[in-house]
Amino acid sequence: VFDSLKDQPAVTRDGMTLDLSINAGFLVDLNELDATGAAGVGLYRTELAFMSRPDFRAADVQAAYYAAVLDRAGSKPVCFRTLDIGSDKQLPYWRMPAEENPAMGWRALRLTLDRPAILRHQLRALLNAAAGRPLLRVMFPMVAEVAEFRAARRILDLERQRAIEAGQALPERIEVGAMMEVPSLYWQLPTLLREIDFLSVGSNDLLQFLFACDRGSPTLGDRYDVLSPPALSFIRSLVEACRPAGVALSVCGEMASRPIEAMALAGLGVRRLSLSPAQIGPVKAMLRSLDAGALAAYLNRVTDSADHSLRRHLLAYAQDHGITLPTTTFRAR
Ligand code: PEP
Ligand code: MG
């Protein structure tokens, strides 16, 4: 039923166009680009390839792999996230120190900044793979402060310089972004926004840190809701900061993959979503039935409320306004 939407734009009834991309982590996932009519890959989880191998991959092996990703994506952009290992993503060949709270521990960018050779090799491989191509898009996970972003960026610049000195071709354009997953970064946005090309909300991690609520805990599974006033207000603040700065804001966590939540994001003014391929159709169908401006006005009225969650309100809003949602959305949480 969603196949007929594949070649239709993701445009709301009031004319707001969204960019719907897919989350990917394996070469085979790229088949979904054509199958879904997605705009590109908004999150390529590079760590997945590392997790499924017996050892670390050398820069040249990585380069060949990233080139294959870019080849398969063709003219569609791919946003490569640098290694996000640690916490729930362990490498079988790397013994990590035991930690009380691995989700808040040595992981992602922290880890690769402490082991810069790993990041250097990965960035070298990405530059190599994208040499002579129109675009290389790279983002860093779990950035907690501007200083960390700058340290990572410096490594990219070093590798870029190295490529130039070696007479190697560069990508025509390099876009560099940060993931918004650690709330502290919010208070440095004015500085950060001058230095990044895009900001991508990792709502899975962001929400766990915003609410101090382990994303993997079954006991806490329903404790806090992404459709709550604090979470939605936080995202709206990001939209309001990014827009005047001309920095593209996307959401690539699971939140973007659920139609009712994607509806709220569209109402808040988020224009780029990166989601599971299977959800592109349902999210597009929702968007094409939505008046985003009217929902924005509604959200302005309700996000100040002290309710635990706005989910019921948003479900009722969707029903009242004839918004296309999968029937499973209406099952009680
Ligand atoms: C997120 O945290 O929302 C995210 C996209 O990253 P992860 O791979 O940790 O889910
Ligand atoms: Mg994350």
Short mmCIF file of C-alpha atoms and ligand atoms in Angstrom, two decimals:
data_model
loop_
_atom_site.label_atom_id
_atom_site.label_comp_id
_atom_site.label_asym_id
_atom_site.label_seq_id
_atom_site.Cartn_x
_atom_site.Cartn_y
_atom_site.Cartn_z
CA VAL A 1 0.00 0.00 0.00
CA PHE A 2 2.94 2.34 0.66
CA ASP A 3 4.60 1.37 -2.63
CA SER A 4 2.50 3.88 -4.47
CA LEU A 5 4.03 6.60 -2.27
CA LYS A 6 7.59 5.64 -3.13
CA ASP A 7 7.97 8.25 -5.82
CA GLN A 8 5.78 10.86 -4.14
CA PRO A 9 7.44 13.69 -2.22
CA ALA A 10 7.31 13.82 1.58
CA VAL A 11 5.34 17.03 1.61
CA THR A 12 2.71 18.09 4.11
CA ARG A 13 -0.73 19.37 3.09
CA ASP A 14 0.43 22.91 3.78
CA GLY A 15 3.48 22.52 1.58
CA MET A 16 6.31 21.78 4.00
CA THR A 17 8.75 19.39 2.37
CA LEU A 18 10.70 16.98 4.53
CA ASP A 19 13.77 15.01 3.71
CA LEU A 20 13.24 11.37 4.67
CA SER A 21 16.43 9.33 4.80
CA ILE A 22 17.19 5.88 6.07
CA ASN A 23 19.34 4.61 8.92
CA ALA A 24 21.78 1.97 7.71
CA GLY A 25 24.71 -0.04 8.96
CA PHE A 26 25.36 -2.75 6.37
CA LEU A 27 25.83 -2.68 2.62
CA VAL A 28 22.65 -4.66 2.14
CA ASP A 29 20.67 -1.86 3.82
CA LEU A 30 21.44 0.37 0.85
CA ASN A 31 19.03 -1.63 -1.28
CA GLU A 32 16.36 0.15 0.73
CA LEU A 33 17.28 3.49 -0.81
CA ASP A 34 15.59 2.61 -4.07
CA ALA A 35 13.01 0.35 -2.50
CA THR A 36 11.69 3.17 -0.30
CA GLY A 37 12.48 6.20 -2.44
CA ALA A 38 14.43 7.67 0.50
CA ALA A 39 16.48 10.83 0.00
CA GLY A 40 19.70 9.27 1.28
CA VAL A 41 21.27 7.73 4.36
CA GLY A 42 20.88 10.07 7.32
CA LEU A 43 22.79 7.82 9.71
CA TYR A 44 25.31 5.22 8.63
CA ARG A 45 26.34 3.37 11.79
CA THR A 46 29.93 2.57 10.85
CA GLU A 47 30.51 0.60 14.05
CA LEU A 48 28.27 -2.23 12.90
CA ALA A 49 30.84 -3.39 10.36
CA PHE A 50 33.50 -3.33 13.08
CA MET A 51 31.31 -5.34 15.44
CA SER A 52 30.73 -8.12 12.98
CA ARG A 53 34.40 -8.76 12.19
CA PRO A 54 37.13 -10.60 14.06
CA ASP A 55 39.54 -7.66 14.17
CA PHE A 56 40.04 -3.95 13.55
CA ARG A 57 39.99 -3.00 9.93
CA ALA A 58 42.98 -1.22 8.43
CA ALA A 59 42.41 2.17 6.80
CA ASP A 60 42.65 0.80 3.26
CA VAL A 61 40.14 -1.98 3.97
CA GLN A 62 37.80 0.56 5.51
CA ALA A 63 38.22 2.88 2.52
CA ALA A 64 37.20 0.14 0.11
CA TYR A 65 34.16 -0.58 2.25
CA TYR A 66 33.06 3.08 2.47
CA ALA A 67 33.60 3.45 -1.26
CA ALA A 68 31.28 0.49 -1.78
CA VAL A 69 28.69 2.22 0.40
CA LEU A 70 28.98 5.40 -1.66
CA ASP A 71 28.84 3.44 -4.91
CA ARG A 72 25.66 1.71 -3.85
CA ALA A 73 24.09 4.98 -2.70
CA GLY A 74 24.82 6.51 -6.12
CA SER A 75 23.73 10.14 -6.20
CA LYS A 76 22.05 9.99 -2.80
CA PRO A 77 24.02 11.45 0.14
CA VAL A 78 25.31 9.26 2.95
CA CYS A 79 26.02 10.61 6.42
CA PHE A 80 28.75 8.52 8.01
CA ARG A 81 28.84 8.51 11.77
CA THR A 82 32.30 7.85 13.15
CA LEU A 83 32.72 4.81 15.39
CA ASP A 84 30.16 4.72 18.16
CA ILE A 85 31.47 1.82 20.20
CA GLY A 86 31.30 1.16 23.92
CA SER A 87 28.24 0.80 26.11
CA ASP A 88 25.76 -1.45 24.30
CA LYS A 89 28.08 -1.76 21.27
CA GLN A 90 31.07 -3.91 22.11
CA LEU A 91 33.80 -5.10 19.80
CA PRO A 92 34.47 -8.81 20.31
CA TYR A 93 38.23 -8.27 20.00
CA TRP A 94 38.58 -5.30 22.32
CA ARG A 95 38.31 -5.78 26.02
CA MET A 96 36.78 -2.67 27.52
CA PRO A 97 37.38 -1.70 31.13
CA ALA A 98 34.52 -2.67 33.43
CA GLU A 99 32.37 0.33 34.25
CA GLU A 100 29.46 0.90 36.61
CA ASN A 101 27.56 2.96 34.02
CA PRO A 102 28.78 2.09 30.52
CA ALA A 103 26.12 4.27 28.86
CA MET A 104 27.76 7.23 30.55
CA GLY A 105 31.18 5.72 30.25
CA TRP A 106 34.05 5.37 27.83
CA ARG A 107 32.27 5.26 24.52
CA ALA A 108 31.79 6.87 21.15
CA LEU A 109 33.73 10.08 20.54
CA ARG A 110 35.29 10.01 24.01
CA LEU A 111 36.88 6.72 23.24
CA THR A 112 38.12 7.64 19.77
CA LEU A 113 39.53 10.96 21.01
CA ASP A 114 41.49 8.98 23.60
CA ARG A 115 42.65 6.57 20.90
CA PRO A 116 43.12 9.09 18.09
CA ALA A 117 44.79 6.63 15.75
CA ILE A 118 41.46 4.86 15.40
CA LEU A 119 39.66 8.07 14.48
CA ARG A 120 42.48 9.15 12.20
CA HIS A 121 42.37 5.92 10.28
CA GLN A 122 38.64 6.06 9.96
CA LEU A 123 38.64 9.66 8.73
CA ARG A 124 41.49 8.88 6.35
CA ALA A 125 39.46 6.00 4.98
CA LEU A 126 36.36 8.17 4.57
CA LEU A 127 38.31 10.92 2.77
CA ASN A 128 39.88 8.30 0.58
CA ALA A 129 36.56 6.68 -0.25
CA ALA A 130 34.97 10.02 -1.11
CA ALA A 131 37.95 11.34 -3.12
CA GLY A 132 36.71 13.03 -6.29
CA ARG A 133 33.07 12.57 -5.31
CA PRO A 134 30.69 15.49 -4.80
CA LEU A 135 30.16 15.11 -1.06
CA LEU A 136 31.51 13.58 2.12
CA ARG A 137 29.23 13.92 5.12
CA VAL A 138 30.66 12.96 8.51
CA MET A 139 29.22 13.25 11.99
CA PHE A 140 30.61 12.67 15.43
CA PRO A 141 28.57 10.82 18.08
CA MET A 142 28.09 11.75 21.74
CA VAL A 143 29.63 15.20 21.52
CA ALA A 144 29.31 16.71 25.00
CA GLU A 145 31.08 20.01 24.46
CA VAL A 146 32.47 22.19 21.69
CA ALA A 147 36.04 21.34 22.70
CA GLU A 148 35.40 17.70 21.83
CA PHE A 149 33.93 18.62 18.48
CA ARG A 150 36.95 20.80 17.76
CA ALA A 151 39.35 18.03 18.72
CA ALA A 152 37.61 15.65 16.31
CA ARG A 153 37.43 18.28 13.59
CA ARG A 154 41.15 18.93 14.01
CA ILE A 155 41.85 15.28 13.25
CA LEU A 156 39.71 15.53 10.13
CA ASP A 157 41.61 18.65 9.07
CA LEU A 158 44.93 16.90 9.65
CA GLU A 159 43.84 14.03 7.46
CA ARG A 160 42.57 16.41 4.82
CA GLN A 161 45.94 18.16 4.83
CA ARG A 162 47.68 14.83 4.64
CA ALA A 163 45.62 13.89 1.59
CA ILE A 164 46.45 17.20 -0.10
CA GLU A 165 50.16 16.73 0.55
CA ALA A 166 49.98 13.23 -0.86
CA GLY A 167 48.44 14.67 -4.03
CA GLN A 168 45.24 12.78 -3.41
CA ALA A 169 41.90 14.10 -4.68
CA LEU A 170 39.46 15.37 -2.07
CA PRO A 171 35.69 15.25 -2.03
CA GLU A 172 34.30 18.40 -3.68
CA ARG A 173 32.53 19.28 -0.47
CA ILE A 174 32.92 18.06 3.10
CA GLU A 175 30.06 18.57 5.54
CA VAL A 176 30.74 17.99 9.20
CA GLY A 177 28.12 17.58 11.87
CA ALA A 178 27.63 16.72 15.49
CA MET A 179 25.10 14.50 17.13
CA MET A 180 22.97 16.06 19.84
CA GLU A 181 22.84 13.27 22.39
CA VAL A 182 24.35 14.84 25.50
CA PRO A 183 22.32 17.75 26.89
CA SER A 184 25.37 19.77 28.02
CA LEU A 185 26.04 20.58 24.36
CA TYR A 186 22.85 22.60 24.22
CA TRP A 187 24.41 25.40 26.26
CA GLN A 188 27.21 25.78 23.76
CA LEU A 189 25.01 25.80 20.69
CA PRO A 190 25.71 29.42 19.71
CA THR A 191 29.40 28.55 19.35
CA LEU A 192 28.86 25.07 17.94
CA LEU A 193 26.43 26.24 15.26
CA ARG A 194 29.12 28.46 13.77
CA GLU A 195 31.33 25.43 13.29
CA ILE A 196 29.05 22.68 12.03
CA ASP A 197 27.13 22.09 8.83
CA PHE A 198 24.39 20.07 10.47
CA LEU A 199 23.16 18.83 13.82
CA SER A 200 21.56 15.43 14.20
CA VAL A 201 19.49 14.51 17.23
CA GLY A 202 20.16 11.00 18.50
CA SER A 203 16.91 10.84 20.38
CA ASN A 204 17.65 7.42 21.89
CA ASP A 205 20.65 8.68 23.81
CA LEU A 206 19.39 12.24 24.20
CA LEU A 207 16.24 11.11 25.96
CA GLN A 208 18.08 8.76 28.27
CA PHE A 209 20.34 11.60 29.38
CA LEU A 210 17.61 14.22 29.49
CA PHE A 211 15.54 12.07 31.84
CA ALA A 212 18.45 10.21 33.48
CA CYS A 213 16.71 7.05 32.35
CA ASP A 214 18.57 4.00 31.06
CA ARG A 215 17.34 3.37 27.50
CA GLY A 216 17.82 -0.36 27.89
CA SER A 217 16.05 -0.87 31.20
CA PRO A 218 12.82 -2.86 30.86
CA THR A 219 11.59 -1.53 34.20
CA LEU A 220 11.89 2.03 32.97
CA GLY A 221 10.61 1.34 29.47
CA ASP A 222 7.43 3.38 29.87
CA ARG A 223 8.62 5.74 32.58
CA TYR A 224 9.28 8.78 30.39
CA ASP A 225 7.87 9.64 27.02
CA VAL A 226 9.51 11.37 24.09
CA LEU A 227 6.12 12.97 23.57
CA SER A 228 6.43 14.79 26.89
CA PRO A 229 6.59 18.54 27.40
CA PRO A 230 10.30 18.60 28.37
CA ALA A 231 11.41 16.45 25.44
CA LEU A 232 9.35 18.33 22.86
CA SER A 233 10.36 21.70 24.29
CA PHE A 234 13.99 20.71 24.09
CA ILE A 235 13.65 19.76 20.44
CA ARG A 236 11.78 22.96 19.68
CA SER A 237 14.65 24.93 21.23
CA LEU A 238 17.01 23.13 18.87
CA VAL A 239 14.84 24.01 15.87
CA GLU A 240 14.76 27.65 16.98
CA ALA A 241 18.53 27.77 17.42
CA CYS A 242 19.41 26.00 14.17
CA ARG A 243 17.04 27.84 11.86
CA PRO A 244 18.56 31.36 12.12
CA ALA A 245 22.04 29.85 12.06
CA GLY A 246 21.27 28.14 8.74
CA VAL A 247 22.29 24.77 10.18
CA ALA A 248 20.26 21.76 9.08
CA LEU A 249 18.69 19.90 11.97
CA SER A 250 17.77 16.26 11.68
CA VAL A 251 16.48 13.58 14.00
CA CYS A 252 17.93 10.11 13.50
CA GLY A 253 16.91 8.28 16.69
CA GLU A 254 14.01 5.83 16.88
CA MET A 255 11.69 8.74 17.53
CA ALA A 256 11.79 9.63 13.83
CA SER A 257 10.71 6.10 12.90
CA ARG A 258 7.36 6.22 14.66
CA PRO A 259 4.64 8.05 12.75
CA ILE A 260 3.00 9.77 15.75
CA GLU A 261 6.38 10.97 16.97
CA ALA A 262 7.46 11.99 13.50
CA MET A 263 4.21 13.96 13.36
CA ALA A 264 5.22 15.87 16.48
CA LEU A 265 8.68 16.50 15.02
CA ALA A 266 7.17 17.90 11.83
CA GLY A 267 4.94 20.11 13.98
CA LEU A 268 8.00 21.40 15.79
CA GLY A 269 9.57 22.30 12.46
CA VAL A 270 12.11 19.49 12.01
CA ARG A 271 12.64 19.06 8.27
CA ARG A 272 15.02 16.11 8.13
CA LEU A 273 14.27 12.70 9.53
CA SER A 274 16.36 9.58 9.29
CA LEU A 275 14.49 6.40 10.04
CA SER A 276 14.20 2.66 9.65
CA PRO A 277 13.50 1.90 6.00
CA ALA A 278 10.30 0.05 6.86
CA GLN A 279 8.86 3.21 8.37
CA ILE A 280 9.46 5.53 5.42
CA GLY A 281 6.08 4.64 3.89
CA PRO A 282 4.00 5.08 7.07
CA VAL A 283 5.80 8.31 7.99
CA LYS A 284 5.36 9.69 4.48
CA ALA A 285 1.67 8.80 4.48
CA MET A 286 1.31 10.61 7.81
CA LEU A 287 3.11 13.70 6.52
CA ARG A 288 1.03 13.90 3.37
CA SER A 289 -2.12 14.03 5.46
CA LEU A 290 -0.77 16.62 7.93
CA ASP A 291 -1.18 20.37 8.13
CA ALA A 292 2.13 21.08 9.88
CA GLY A 293 1.34 24.74 10.50
CA ALA A 294 -1.89 23.92 12.33
CA LEU A 295 -0.10 21.29 14.41
CA ALA A 296 2.65 23.82 15.23
CA ALA A 297 0.03 26.20 16.63
CA TYR A 298 -1.49 23.36 18.64
CA LEU A 299 1.91 22.30 20.01
CA ASN A 300 2.63 25.87 21.07
CA ARG A 301 -0.43 25.72 23.25
CA VAL A 302 0.26 22.36 24.86
CA THR A 303 4.01 22.08 25.36
CA ASP A 304 3.84 24.26 28.49
CA SER A 305 1.53 21.80 30.20
CA ALA A 306 2.64 19.85 33.24
CA ASP A 307 1.28 16.59 31.86
CA HIS A 308 3.46 13.52 32.03
CA SER A 309 2.97 12.97 28.32
CA LEU A 310 1.22 14.62 25.38
CA ARG A 311 0.77 11.30 23.59
CA ARG A 312 -2.95 11.03 24.20
CA HIS A 313 -3.47 14.63 23.13
CA LEU A 314 -1.49 14.08 19.97
CA LEU A 315 -3.34 10.86 19.17
CA ALA A 316 -6.64 12.66 19.63
CA TYR A 317 -5.36 15.52 17.49
CA ALA A 318 -4.41 13.07 14.76
CA GLN A 319 -7.80 11.39 14.88
CA ASP A 320 -9.70 14.68 14.84
CA HIS A 321 -7.66 15.96 11.91
CA GLY A 322 -7.83 12.84 9.76
CA ILE A 323 -4.12 12.16 9.90
CA THR A 324 -3.05 8.85 8.43
CA LEU A 325 -1.48 6.70 11.13
CA PRO A 326 -1.03 2.94 11.36
CA THR A 327 -3.79 1.43 13.51
CA THR A 328 -1.16 0.04 15.94
CA THR A 329 -0.37 3.64 16.93
CA PHE A 330 -3.65 3.84 18.80
CA ARG A 331 -3.01 0.87 21.06
CA ALA A 332 -2.56 2.00 24.65
CA ARG A 333 1.04 2.39 25.78
C1 PEP B 1 20.61 7.67 19.14
O1 PEP B 1 21.18 7.62 20.23
O2 PEP B 1 19.44 8.10 18.98
C2 PEP B 1 21.30 7.19 17.94
C3 PEP B 1 20.82 7.38 16.73
O3 PEP B 1 22.44 6.47 18.16
P1 PEP B 1 22.41 4.93 18.57
O4 PEP B 1 23.16 4.23 17.50
O5 PEP B 1 23.14 5.03 19.86
O6 PEP B 1 20.98 4.52 18.69
MG MG B 2 23.33 7.24 20.23
#
